Coordinates of C-alpha atoms in Angstrom, one line a residue:
Chain A
X1 CA 42.6 0.4 -3.7
X2 CA 39.1 -0.6 -4.5
X3 CA 37.3 0.4 -7.7
X4 CA 34.3 1.5 -5.7
X5 CA 35.9 3.0 -2.7
X6 CA 33.1 4.7 -0.5
X7 CA 35.8 6.5 1.2
X8 CA 37.0 8.1 -2.2
X9 CA 33.7 9.2 -2.9
X10 CA 32.5 10.3 0.6
X11 CA 35.8 12.2 1.1
X12 CA 35.3 14.0 -2.0
X13 CA 31.8 15.1 -1.2
X14 CA 32.8 16.3 2.2
X15 CA 35.4 18.3 0.6
X16 CA 38.5 16.6 1.8
X17 CA 40.1 17.5 -1.5
X18 CA 38.4 20.8 -2.1
X19 CA 41.6 22.9 -1.3
X20 CA 43.5 21.1 -4.0
X21 CA 42.8 18.6 -6.5
X22 CA 46.2 17.6 -7.0
X23 CA 46.5 15.3 -4.3
X24 CA 47.6 11.7 -5.1
X25 CA 44.8 10.8 -2.5
X26 CA 42.4 11.7 -5.4
X27 CA 41.9 8.1 -6.4
X28 CA 41.3 8.4 -10.2
X29 CA 40.2 4.9 -10.7
X30 CA 37.4 5.0 -7.9
X31 CA 36.2 8.3 -9.2
X32 CA 36.1 7.1 -12.7
X33 CA 34.3 3.9 -11.7
X34 CA 31.8 6.0 -9.3
X35 CA 30.8 8.4 -12.2
X36 CA 30.1 5.6 -14.5
X37 CA 28.2 3.5 -11.9
X38 CA 26.1 6.6 -10.6
X39 CA 25.4 8.1 -14.0
X40 CA 24.0 4.7 -14.9
X41 CA 22.1 4.6 -12.0
X42 CA 20.3 8.0 -12.9
X43 CA 19.8 6.7 -16.4
X44 CA 18.0 3.8 -15.2
X45 CA 15.7 6.0 -13.1
X46 CA 15.1 8.2 -16.1
X47 CA 14.0 4.9 -18.0
X48 CA 11.2 4.0 -15.5
X49 CA 9.0 6.8 -17.3
X50 CA 8.9 4.2 -20.3
X51 CA 7.4 1.6 -17.8
X52 CA 4.3 3.6 -17.0
X53 CA 3.4 6.1 -19.5
X54 CA 3.4 4.1 -22.3
X55 CA 0.6 1.6 -23.6
X56 CA 2.8 -1.4 -23.4
X57 CA 5.9 -1.0 -21.0
X58 CA 9.1 -0.9 -22.8
X59 CA 12.2 -2.0 -20.8
X60 CA 14.8 -1.2 -23.4
X61 CA 14.4 2.8 -22.5
X62 CA 15.9 1.6 -19.2
X63 CA 18.9 -0.2 -20.6
X64 CA 19.2 2.8 -23.1
X65 CA 19.4 5.4 -20.8
X66 CA 21.6 3.7 -18.3
X67 CA 23.9 3.1 -21.0
X68 CA 23.9 6.7 -22.5
X69 CA 24.4 8.6 -19.3
X70 CA 27.8 7.5 -18.7
X71 CA 28.8 7.9 -22.3
X72 CA 27.4 11.5 -22.1
X73 CA 29.2 12.4 -19.1
X74 CA 32.7 10.6 -20.5
X75 CA 32.3 12.0 -23.7
X76 CA 31.8 15.8 -22.7
X77 CA 35.1 15.3 -20.6
X78 CA 37.2 13.9 -23.5
X79 CA 35.8 16.6 -25.9
X80 CA 36.6 19.6 -23.5
X81 CA 39.5 18.4 -21.6
X82 CA 42.2 19.7 -24.0
X83 CA 40.7 23.2 -23.9
X84 CA 40.4 23.4 -20.2
X85 CA 44.0 22.3 -19.9
X86 CA 45.1 25.1 -22.4
X87 CA 42.9 27.6 -20.9
X88 CA 44.4 27.3 -17.5
X89 CA 47.9 27.0 -18.6
X90 CA 47.8 30.2 -20.5
X91 CA 46.3 31.9 -17.5
X92 CA 49.2 30.9 -15.6
X93 CA 47.4 28.6 -13.2
X94 CA 49.9 26.3 -11.5
X95 CA 48.2 23.0 -12.2
X96 CA 49.7 19.9 -13.8
X97 CA 48.1 17.8 -16.3
X98 CA 47.2 15.4 -13.8
X99 CA 45.7 17.8 -11.4
X100 CA 43.5 19.3 -14.1
X101 CA 42.2 15.8 -15.1
X102 CA 41.8 15.1 -11.3
X103 CA 39.7 18.3 -10.7
X104 CA 37.6 17.3 -14.0
X105 CA 37.1 13.8 -12.8
X106 CA 36.1 15.3 -9.3
X107 CA 33.6 17.7 -10.7
X108 CA 31.9 14.9 -13.0
X109 CA 31.7 12.6 -10.1
X110 CA 30.0 15.1 -7.9
X111 CA 27.6 15.9 -10.6
X112 CA 27.0 12.2 -11.1
X113 CA 26.4 11.7 -7.4
X114 CA 24.0 14.6 -7.0
X115 CA 21.7 13.2 -9.8
X116 CA 22.0 9.8 -8.9
X117 CA 21.2 10.7 -5.3
X118 CA 18.0 12.4 -6.8
X119 CA 17.4 9.5 -8.9
X120 CA 14.9 7.6 -6.4
X121 CA 12.7 10.8 -6.6
X122 CA 13.0 10.8 -10.5
X123 CA 12.1 7.2 -10.3
X124 CA 9.0 7.6 -8.2
X125 CA 7.7 10.5 -10.3
X126 CA 8.4 8.7 -13.5
X127 CA 6.2 5.6 -12.3
X128 CA 3.7 7.8 -11.0
X129 CA 3.2 10.3 -13.8
X130 CA 1.7 10.5 -17.2
X131 CA 3.1 14.1 -18.1
X132 CA 6.1 14.0 -20.5
X133 CA 6.4 17.7 -20.1
X134 CA 6.6 17.5 -16.2
X135 CA 9.2 14.8 -16.4
X136 CA 11.3 16.3 -18.6
X137 CA 11.2 19.5 -16.8
X138 CA 12.0 17.9 -13.6
X139 CA 15.1 16.3 -15.3
X140 CA 16.3 19.5 -16.5
X141 CA 16.1 21.3 -13.0
X142 CA 18.0 18.3 -11.5
X143 CA 20.6 18.1 -14.1
X144 CA 20.8 21.8 -13.6
X145 CA 21.2 21.5 -9.9
X146 CA 23.9 18.9 -10.4
X147 CA 25.6 21.0 -12.6
X148 CA 25.5 24.1 -10.6
X149 CA 27.0 22.1 -7.4
X150 CA 29.6 20.6 -9.6
X151 CA 30.8 23.9 -10.8
X152 CA 30.7 25.3 -7.4
X153 CA 33.1 23.0 -6.2
X154 CA 35.5 23.4 -9.2
X155 CA 35.4 27.3 -8.7
X156 CA 36.2 27.1 -5.1
X157 CA 39.0 24.7 -5.6
X158 CA 40.4 27.2 -8.3
X159 CA 39.8 30.4 -6.1
X160 CA 41.6 28.5 -3.4
X161 CA 44.5 28.0 -5.4
X162 CA 47.4 30.3 -5.1
X163 CA 50.0 31.2 -7.5
X164 CA 52.9 28.6 -6.9
X165 CA 55.3 31.1 -5.2
X166 CA 52.8 32.5 -2.6
X167 CA 51.3 29.3 -1.6
X168 CA 50.1 29.6 2.1
X169 CA 50.7 26.3 3.9
X170 CA 47.3 25.8 4.8
X171 CA 45.9 25.3 1.4
X172 CA 48.7 23.1 0.3
X173 CA 48.8 20.9 3.1
X174 CA 47.8 17.5 1.7
X175 CA 44.1 17.2 2.8
X176 CA 43.2 14.0 4.5
X177 CA 39.8 12.4 4.4
X178 CA 39.3 13.4 8.0
X179 CA 36.3 15.2 9.4
X180 CA 38.5 18.0 10.6
X181 CA 40.2 18.8 7.2
X182 CA 36.7 18.7 5.5
X183 CA 35.8 21.3 7.9
X184 CA 38.7 23.7 7.5
X185 CA 38.4 23.4 3.7
X186 CA 34.7 24.2 3.6
X187 CA 35.2 27.0 6.0
X188 CA 38.1 28.6 4.1
X189 CA 36.1 28.5 1.1
X190 CA 33.1 29.9 3.0
X191 CA 35.2 32.7 3.9
X192 CA 36.4 33.4 0.3
X193 CA 32.8 33.3 -1.1
X194 CA 32.1 35.7 1.7
X195 CA 34.8 38.4 1.1
X196 CA 35.2 39.7 -2.5
X197 CA 37.5 37.4 -4.5
X198 CA 41.3 38.2 -4.6
X199 CA 42.2 40.0 -7.8
X200 CA 44.6 37.3 -8.7
X201 CA 42.3 34.4 -9.1
X202 CA 39.3 36.2 -10.3
X203 CA 40.9 36.3 -13.9
X204 CA 41.2 32.4 -13.6
X205 CA 37.4 32.0 -12.5
X206 CA 36.5 34.2 -15.5
X207 CA 38.4 32.1 -17.9
X208 CA 36.7 29.0 -16.3
X209 CA 33.4 30.7 -16.6
X210 CA 34.2 30.9 -20.3
X211 CA 35.3 27.3 -20.5
X212 CA 32.1 26.3 -18.6
X213 CA 29.9 27.7 -21.2
X214 CA 31.7 25.7 -23.6
X215 CA 31.4 22.8 -21.5
X216 CA 27.4 23.2 -21.2
X217 CA 27.4 23.6 -24.9
X218 CA 29.0 20.7 -25.6
X219 CA 27.2 18.7 -22.9
X220 CA 23.7 19.6 -24.2
X221 CA 24.9 19.1 -27.6
X222 CA 26.0 15.6 -26.9
X223 CA 22.9 14.7 -24.8
X224 CA 21.0 16.0 -27.8
X225 CA 22.5 13.4 -30.2
X226 CA 22.4 10.8 -27.7
X227 CA 18.4 11.2 -27.3
X228 CA 16.2 9.6 -26.5
X229 CA 16.5 9.3 -22.7
X230 CA 13.1 9.7 -21.4
X231 CA 11.3 8.8 -24.5
X232 CA 8.0 10.3 -25.5
X233 CA 5.1 8.0 -24.6
X234 CA 3.7 8.2 -28.2
X235 CA 7.3 7.7 -29.9
X236 CA 8.4 4.3 -30.4
X237 CA 11.6 2.9 -29.2
X238 CA 14.7 3.9 -31.1
X239 CA 18.3 3.7 -29.8
X240 CA 19.0 7.1 -31.3
X241 CA 16.9 9.8 -33.2
X242 CA 19.4 11.3 -35.5
X243 CA 20.0 14.9 -36.1
X244 CA 17.2 17.4 -35.6
X245 CA 16.2 20.2 -33.6
X246 CA 17.9 21.6 -30.6
X247 CA 17.9 21.4 -26.7
X248 CA 16.9 25.0 -26.0
X249 CA 14.1 24.9 -28.6
X250 CA 12.7 21.8 -26.9
X251 CA 13.0 22.9 -23.3
X252 CA 11.1 26.3 -24.3
X253 CA 8.6 24.1 -26.2
X254 CA 7.9 21.8 -23.1
X255 CA 7.9 24.9 -20.9
X256 CA 5.2 26.4 -23.1
X257 CA 3.1 23.2 -23.2
X258 CA 3.1 23.0 -19.4
X259 CA 2.0 26.6 -19.2
X260 CA -0.7 25.9 -21.8
X261 CA 0.7 28.5 -24.1
X262 CA 1.3 26.3 -27.1
X263 CA 0.9 22.7 -28.0
Chain B
X1 CA -9.3 7.3 8.4
X2 CA -11.0 4.3 6.6
X3 CA -13.6 4.0 9.2
X4 CA -15.9 6.1 7.3
X5 CA -19.1 4.5 5.8
X6 CA -18.3 1.7 7.9
X7 CA -19.7 -1.6 6.8
X8 CA -18.4 -5.3 6.8
X9 CA -17.6 -5.0 2.9
X10 CA -15.4 -2.2 3.6
X11 CA -13.0 -3.8 5.9
X12 CA -10.3 -4.0 3.5
X13 CA -10.0 -0.2 3.2
X14 CA -9.2 -0.3 6.9
X15 CA -6.4 -2.7 6.4
X16 CA -5.2 -0.9 3.4
X17 CA -5.1 2.5 5.3
X18 CA -3.0 0.9 8.2
X19 CA -0.4 0.0 5.5
X20 CA -0.7 3.3 3.4
X21 CA -0.4 5.9 6.0
X22 CA 3.1 4.5 7.3
X23 CA 4.0 3.8 3.7
X24 CA 3.3 7.7 2.9
X25 CA 5.7 8.9 5.4
X26 CA 8.2 6.3 5.3
X27 CA 8.6 6.0 1.5
X28 CA 8.7 9.9 1.3
X29 CA 11.5 9.8 3.5
X30 CA 13.5 7.0 2.0
X31 CA 13.2 8.6 -1.3
X32 CA 14.6 12.0 -0.2
X33 CA 17.3 10.7 2.0
X34 CA 20.1 9.9 -0.4
X35 CA 20.0 13.3 -2.2
X36 CA 19.7 15.1 1.5
X37 CA 23.0 13.2 2.5
X38 CA 24.9 14.3 -0.6
X39 CA 23.9 17.8 -0.1
X40 CA 24.8 17.8 3.4
X41 CA 28.2 16.3 2.7
X42 CA 28.6 18.9 -0.3
X43 CA 28.0 21.8 2.1
X44 CA 30.6 20.4 4.6
X45 CA 28.4 19.3 7.5
X46 CA 28.5 15.6 6.5
X47 CA 29.7 14.5 9.9
X48 CA 26.6 16.1 11.4
X49 CA 24.4 13.6 9.4
X50 CA 23.6 11.1 12.3
X51 CA 22.0 13.9 14.2
X52 CA 20.1 15.4 11.2
X53 CA 18.8 11.7 10.8
X54 CA 17.7 11.7 14.1
X55 CA 15.9 14.8 13.9
X56 CA 14.0 13.8 10.7
X57 CA 13.0 10.4 12.1
X58 CA 11.9 12.4 15.2
X59 CA 9.5 14.6 13.1
X60 CA 8.0 11.3 11.7
X61 CA 7.6 9.6 15.0
X62 CA 6.0 12.7 16.3
X63 CA 3.3 12.9 13.5
X64 CA 2.7 9.3 13.9
X65 CA 2.1 9.6 17.8
X66 CA -0.1 12.8 17.0
X67 CA -2.2 10.9 14.4
X68 CA -2.8 8.0 16.6
X69 CA -3.8 10.3 19.4
X70 CA -6.2 12.2 17.4
X71 CA -7.4 8.5 15.9
X72 CA -10.3 8.3 18.3
X73 CA -11.5 11.6 17.3
X74 CA -11.2 10.8 13.5
X75 CA -13.0 7.4 14.0
X76 CA -15.8 9.4 15.9
X77 CA -16.3 11.7 13.3
X78 CA -16.0 9.1 10.5
X79 CA -18.4 6.6 12.2
X80 CA -21.1 9.1 13.1
X81 CA -21.3 10.8 9.7
X82 CA -23.6 9.5 7.1
X83 CA -22.2 8.2 3.7
X84 CA -23.4 11.2 2.1
X85 CA -21.2 13.2 4.1
X86 CA -18.1 12.1 2.3
X87 CA -16.8 15.7 1.6
X88 CA -17.1 16.8 5.2
X89 CA -15.2 13.8 6.2
X90 CA -12.6 14.7 3.6
X91 CA -12.3 18.0 5.1
X92 CA -12.2 16.7 8.7
X93 CA -9.4 14.1 7.9
X94 CA -7.4 16.9 6.0
X95 CA -7.6 19.2 9.0
X96 CA -6.4 16.5 11.3
X97 CA -3.4 15.7 9.0
X98 CA -2.7 19.5 9.0
X99 CA -3.0 19.7 12.6
X100 CA -0.7 16.9 13.1
X101 CA 1.8 18.3 10.6
X102 CA 1.8 21.7 12.1
X103 CA 2.3 20.6 15.7
X104 CA 5.1 18.2 14.8
X105 CA 6.6 21.1 12.8
X106 CA 6.8 23.3 15.6
X107 CA 8.8 20.7 17.7
X108 CA 11.0 20.1 14.6
X109 CA 11.7 23.8 14.4
X110 CA 12.8 23.9 17.8
X111 CA 15.2 20.9 17.5
X112 CA 16.5 22.3 14.4
X113 CA 17.4 25.6 16.1
X114 CA 19.8 23.5 18.4
X115 CA 21.4 22.1 15.4
X116 CA 21.7 25.3 13.5
X117 CA 23.3 26.9 16.7
X118 CA 26.1 24.4 16.1
X119 CA 26.5 25.4 12.6
X120 CA 24.4 27.9 10.6
X121 CA 24.9 25.8 7.3
X122 CA 22.1 23.6 8.5
X123 CA 19.6 26.4 8.0
X124 CA 19.5 26.3 4.4
X125 CA 19.6 22.5 4.3
X126 CA 16.7 21.9 6.6
X127 CA 14.8 24.3 4.6
X128 CA 15.5 22.7 1.7
X129 CA 14.5 19.4 3.2
X130 CA 11.1 20.7 3.9
X131 CA 10.6 21.7 0.5
X132 CA 11.8 18.4 -0.8
X133 CA 9.8 16.3 1.6
X134 CA 6.7 18.2 0.8
X135 CA 7.2 18.1 -2.9
X136 CA 7.6 14.1 -2.7
X137 CA 4.9 13.9 0.1
X138 CA 2.1 15.5 -2.0
X139 CA 2.8 13.3 -5.1
X140 CA 3.2 10.2 -2.5
X141 CA -0.1 10.9 -1.1
X142 CA -1.8 11.6 -4.5
X143 CA -0.4 8.3 -5.6
X144 CA -1.5 6.2 -2.8
X145 CA -5.1 7.5 -2.9
X146 CA -7.9 6.5 -1.5
X147 CA -7.2 6.9 2.1
X148 CA -10.6 7.5 3.1
X149 CA -12.4 5.7 0.3
X150 CA -15.3 7.4 -1.5
X151 CA -18.6 5.3 -0.8
X152 CA -19.4 5.5 -4.5
X153 CA -16.4 3.7 -5.7
X154 CA -15.4 0.0 -5.4
X155 CA -12.6 -0.9 -2.9
X156 CA -9.0 -1.0 -4.1
X157 CA -5.7 -0.8 -2.7
X158 CA -5.0 2.1 -5.2
X159 CA -7.4 4.0 -7.4
X160 CA -7.8 2.1 -10.6
X161 CA -6.4 3.3 -13.9
X162 CA -3.1 4.8 -14.6
X163 CA -1.2 6.8 -12.1
X164 CA -1.3 10.7 -12.4
X165 CA 0.7 13.6 -11.5
X166 CA -0.6 15.6 -8.5
X167 CA 1.1 18.9 -9.9
X168 CA -0.1 18.6 -13.4
X169 CA -3.5 18.0 -11.8
X170 CA -3.3 21.1 -9.6
X171 CA -1.9 23.0 -12.5
X172 CA -5.0 21.7 -15.0
X173 CA -7.5 22.8 -12.2
X174 CA -6.0 26.3 -11.9
X175 CA -5.7 26.5 -15.8
X176 CA -9.4 25.4 -15.8
X177 CA -10.5 28.1 -13.3
X178 CA -8.4 30.6 -15.0
X179 CA -9.8 30.0 -18.3
X180 CA -13.4 30.0 -17.0
X181 CA -12.7 33.3 -15.2
X182 CA -10.9 34.8 -18.4
X183 CA -13.2 33.2 -20.7
X184 CA -16.6 34.3 -19.3
X185 CA -16.2 37.5 -17.7

């Protein structure tokens, strides 16, 4: 199998693996390669701001951000994977180690794909804007959208997953990367989101919610120590800024600046 | 559009305009397409994308045809307005653009309805497309200025000086207005 298999990525997006992330068809290598590449692409687009907004363009921001984004995604996975596995095991979710890992890789890949697909837009706005606050908020919104879509995929996959003994054939059937399977998986999850969730998987979704808060915390904290990504136009280039401040504080400050409340 | 205040020295503006108006629509679409495909695929309607793409390119084509059809009117207004009427010409050209966009949007909605009838999930996606397209298009148009060319300014492909963000500008104008209203009651 190729490292960068388009079929693997497109199949994932189209929901061929939505019902069950356990399948051997989930090509771990391809997902890993795609998420590293796509995260780097988004990082590159982030770096464009350093080409337009500073007095002298600094291409090192491009390199820095393109290298840091994959580190961020892989790092957050490494730190939070053990807790996810243990949480799910304690809540009787019949998923093997490999399945949990596959689900996590799939979610990360969706996240990387969504942000990278919005990358050209970020690149364009970065090149044509002078406002650091605007670019910062745009990027926070895009990462939020990517995170939301990735989480939705995981929640759907988990809500679809029945207990081992009462598994309906439909969900456990090996999903093939064909259009029809994608449709059934999608419509199945649609019907689930419309009707109230079954009592059984709701506990799992609950524990997943707790874990997601944990993940979000780890992700933002990791992102915080990896700063700068965009680079404030007046700050000189550094690879890392060291420990100071926090993510929430800065977002609130940028919002305040944009709305003219504070400076 | 660039026929306003015509004199031989302003000929480059016409050539620039011929590049910039197609660039405005083409580049906006190119920037938005990757994200839109990913969203379609995630929503489970990735297999309809060729049809969706046809719908979107159709919209661009209709706008282009409408603008071209209205071009003689625009040219007449631009050529018969004195250089002092820059603001009136700006307004007129905006109205023409808006008119073309509204007529094309109507056709787009009709065609979109057929797509939504096949699969209801397209509704939200196409709405999102309109928002995304407008969001990028506004900044693109702002970046590609001047389209008409103020008679007081020298001739450039793009406005000289650093590029600027349209939304920040809009916000500044409103903040300024608000400040003036609140500051001097």
